[in-house]
Amino acid sequence: MKTVRLLIVDDDPIVRKTYALTLRRLDLEVDEAGSLEELALALHRVTYDVVLLDLTLGTRSGLEGLPLILKEQPYAGVFILTASNSVEQAVESMRRGAAGYLTKDLTHEKLEEELKRFLEQRTKSDANVRNGGLLGFIGESEAIQGLKARMDRVKDIDSTVLILGESGTGKEVIARALHTISNRRSEPFSAVNCGAIPENLLESELFGHKKGAFTDARSDKKGLFEVAASGTILLDEIGDMPILLQTKLLRVLQERHFVPLGSHVPVPLKARVVCATNRDLQQEVISGRFREDLFFRINVVVLQSPSLRSRASDIPMLVRHFLEQCNTRFGRNVQYPNDALIERILAFPWPGNVRELQNSIERGVVLSPDDQLHAEDVFFHFNSPRAGASARADRESISVLPSSLSLDLPLTEARLAFERAYLNHHLRRASGNISDVSRAIGRYRADIYRMLEKHGFNAEEFRGGQESAKETRT
Amino acid sequence: MSGLHDVSSPYDSDPGLLEIIVQFVGTLEMEAPRLAECISKRDFPELVRLSHRLKGSSKVLGFETLGTLFGTLEDLARDALSAHSAVLSIGNLDVRDVELEASLQRIVDLFLAIKARYARGN
């Protein structure tokens, strides 16, 4: 039986303690957060099945935290907690994607019943999802079938797993799915983005620290290796891990224990380590940015996360899935697109992969005035009100920027998405002539070839405007 | 006169929850002067925040009547806040002050009965 993990978000410690004590007796793993900031940290560290979110957090509304939970942990059921009994608030929170609404005058027995009912329903729905394709894993293409088969073979093997794939292909979804089907599923899943945390904090985040280990260490803190227990820890963007920390990680993987900062007592590493990156690690090793010995250590079982281009037959199913998700989230009833729009969606190369498709569908739903998806909303980033030859160059520059290039992206992903769009733009402008690109952007030809390889571009395809034609067709 | 169900929690037979109830009584004892101070200083935003929070913890611990009284105080504080923001007449505010103080007094009376039942050592 999988351990159910629940997070209580309430600014009142009395409420947190009372619910935590009551719910732990149901064999639930319960964590507490007293603010939106603590909520963000908790979501970063642990995957939850249920979140109880207080409607009023000090001077802020708990509903501010709802989009973050739905984005970071879409499989968690969020119940809004409130001391008031307002139908309007209940409707509003459900409209925004909450699974339910609980008032604080509910007896503890009623609270338990509500949560049990939700968890039973969710177990059934999880089983349905697993039967149709792993948890959160949508698609039946050959590429996805092959990936699933490989995951099935390695799911219970303790070796380190390396997930490779372009940005936006769902590497974290694969890691979570691998955890869910493994014999470690009853243990926690923890994830950390090695590129998103400052170097000086990453070590403490991974290994934990003792009180007084450094100036801000006011109490003992468990690191993610310890939080993951015998479960799974995902080291996302491993290619961005600082070189000094790579050395320490290598030692941990070899010796199977780690030492929290400020401690001398080794803690055994029980979790399975899964690494993921969109970088070409071999190239990173050659350039000296990634340790060769660590590369060999983590390059044991490799799972390739396919680009959306290579699994275009999954696109209709993904569109339907994202549409349903957005309709629920925004309280809309936008219909599945007509054949002409589906053709356009299928023809587009989706450089930002599934994430870009998801963002485009979301934009289409949000902007739809009549419950239909419209091409100008889905492909919003390809439209410009300006016309004429002088505007065309600007428009083309805009057109190559993927919709996934949002200011909300982590820096590493934003930088990668921009680099891809930038390279695409200059290759088209130079008709695939590497020397011209090299001169235009002030880099050596060897650098251009490395970038081509990194982003999966073939310069030949830009000769004679084929790539341009492919882009502007949409 | 408060009934037994007003001053007792249905969860007090559970040792773990009883410990939290005792802690809650301690919190109320600390917060009561702050509530009175909020009324005298007309710090209505803080009065709304405090009474809302105490309404929640009262209800979660099964003190239904106390939760309702805090709810009344919260509503009065909200009314006073909007009246205060709209710069209504001082006379109206005086009336509200009396209502707020009376509301707080009902809470204090009930709290003293709860405290007599649960304060540590009793």
XYZ file of C-alpha atoms in Angstrom, chain B residues 4-121:
118
model
C -20.920 21.912 29.454
C -20.824 21.515 25.675
C -19.770 25.178 25.369
C -16.792 24.835 27.679
C -15.632 21.344 26.781
C -14.137 19.911 23.612
C -15.398 16.576 22.224
C -11.739 15.654 21.649
C -10.438 16.021 25.201
C -10.424 12.275 25.892
C -7.538 11.986 23.438
C -4.289 12.705 25.355
C -2.535 14.139 22.279
C -5.390 16.491 21.468
C -5.837 17.395 25.148
C -2.232 18.617 25.106
C -3.072 20.889 22.154
C -6.240 22.112 23.896
C -4.171 23.130 26.928
C -1.775 24.949 24.619
C -4.759 26.665 22.952
C -6.007 27.884 26.313
C -2.552 29.375 26.936
C -2.664 31.077 23.527
C -6.108 32.538 24.268
C -4.876 33.912 27.560
C -2.081 35.705 25.729
C -4.258 36.952 22.878
C -7.187 38.319 24.947
C -5.309 41.499 26.008
C -4.208 41.973 22.387
C -7.832 41.835 21.239
C -8.769 44.478 23.812
C -5.810 46.597 22.711
C -6.904 46.335 19.073
C -10.341 47.641 20.018
C -8.986 50.540 22.096
C -6.443 51.493 19.414
C -8.977 50.877 16.636
C -6.561 48.557 14.905
C -9.379 46.838 13.034
C -7.248 44.998 10.407
C -5.361 43.264 13.214
C -8.613 42.613 15.090
C -10.077 40.941 11.962
C -6.946 38.845 11.502
C -6.720 37.735 15.142
C -10.407 36.961 15.605
C -10.506 35.059 12.296
C -7.539 32.929 13.350
C -8.953 32.208 16.794
C -12.323 31.364 15.228
C -10.531 28.712 13.124
C -8.571 27.138 15.956
C -11.649 27.156 18.246
C -13.674 25.276 15.632
C -10.912 22.805 14.796
C -10.656 21.896 18.498
C -14.438 21.504 18.806
C -15.206 24.714 20.766
C -18.151 25.524 18.538
C -19.688 28.305 20.672
C -16.355 30.025 21.183
C -15.767 29.820 17.413
C -19.145 31.455 16.787
C -18.349 34.272 19.262
C -15.015 34.907 17.522
C -16.933 34.909 14.218
C -19.231 37.637 15.593
C -16.241 39.663 16.767
C -14.635 39.254 13.322
C -17.813 40.456 11.583
C -18.078 43.473 13.893
C -14.423 44.269 13.316
C -14.957 44.071 9.525
C -17.942 46.411 9.799
C -15.909 48.783 11.930
C -13.046 48.560 9.438
C -15.234 49.545 6.497
C -16.936 52.291 8.528
C -13.541 53.531 9.683
C -12.246 53.506 6.091
C -15.301 55.441 4.968
C -14.629 58.005 7.741
C -18.117 57.767 9.197
C -19.166 59.783 12.184
C -17.333 59.393 15.456
C -20.677 58.770 17.130
C -21.192 55.608 15.034
C -17.723 54.418 15.893
C -18.518 54.844 19.569
C -21.553 52.608 19.145
C -19.378 50.051 17.391
C -16.807 50.270 20.184
C -19.506 49.331 22.675
C -20.597 46.398 20.493
C -17.019 45.239 20.048
C -16.291 45.458 23.754
C -19.487 43.579 24.593
C -18.577 40.917 22.047
C -15.108 40.546 23.495
C -16.550 40.383 27.029
C -18.732 37.398 26.000
C -15.593 35.699 24.661
C -13.654 36.428 27.838
C -16.479 35.059 30.010
C -16.608 31.830 28.043
C -12.832 31.633 27.941
C -12.632 31.852 31.745
C -15.007 28.895 32.015
C -12.934 26.933 29.464
C -9.746 27.877 31.274
C -11.178 26.660 34.567
C -11.702 23.298 32.913
C -8.487 22.922 30.936
C -5.738 25.185 32.235
C -2.610 23.173 33.008
C -2.739 21.678 36.468
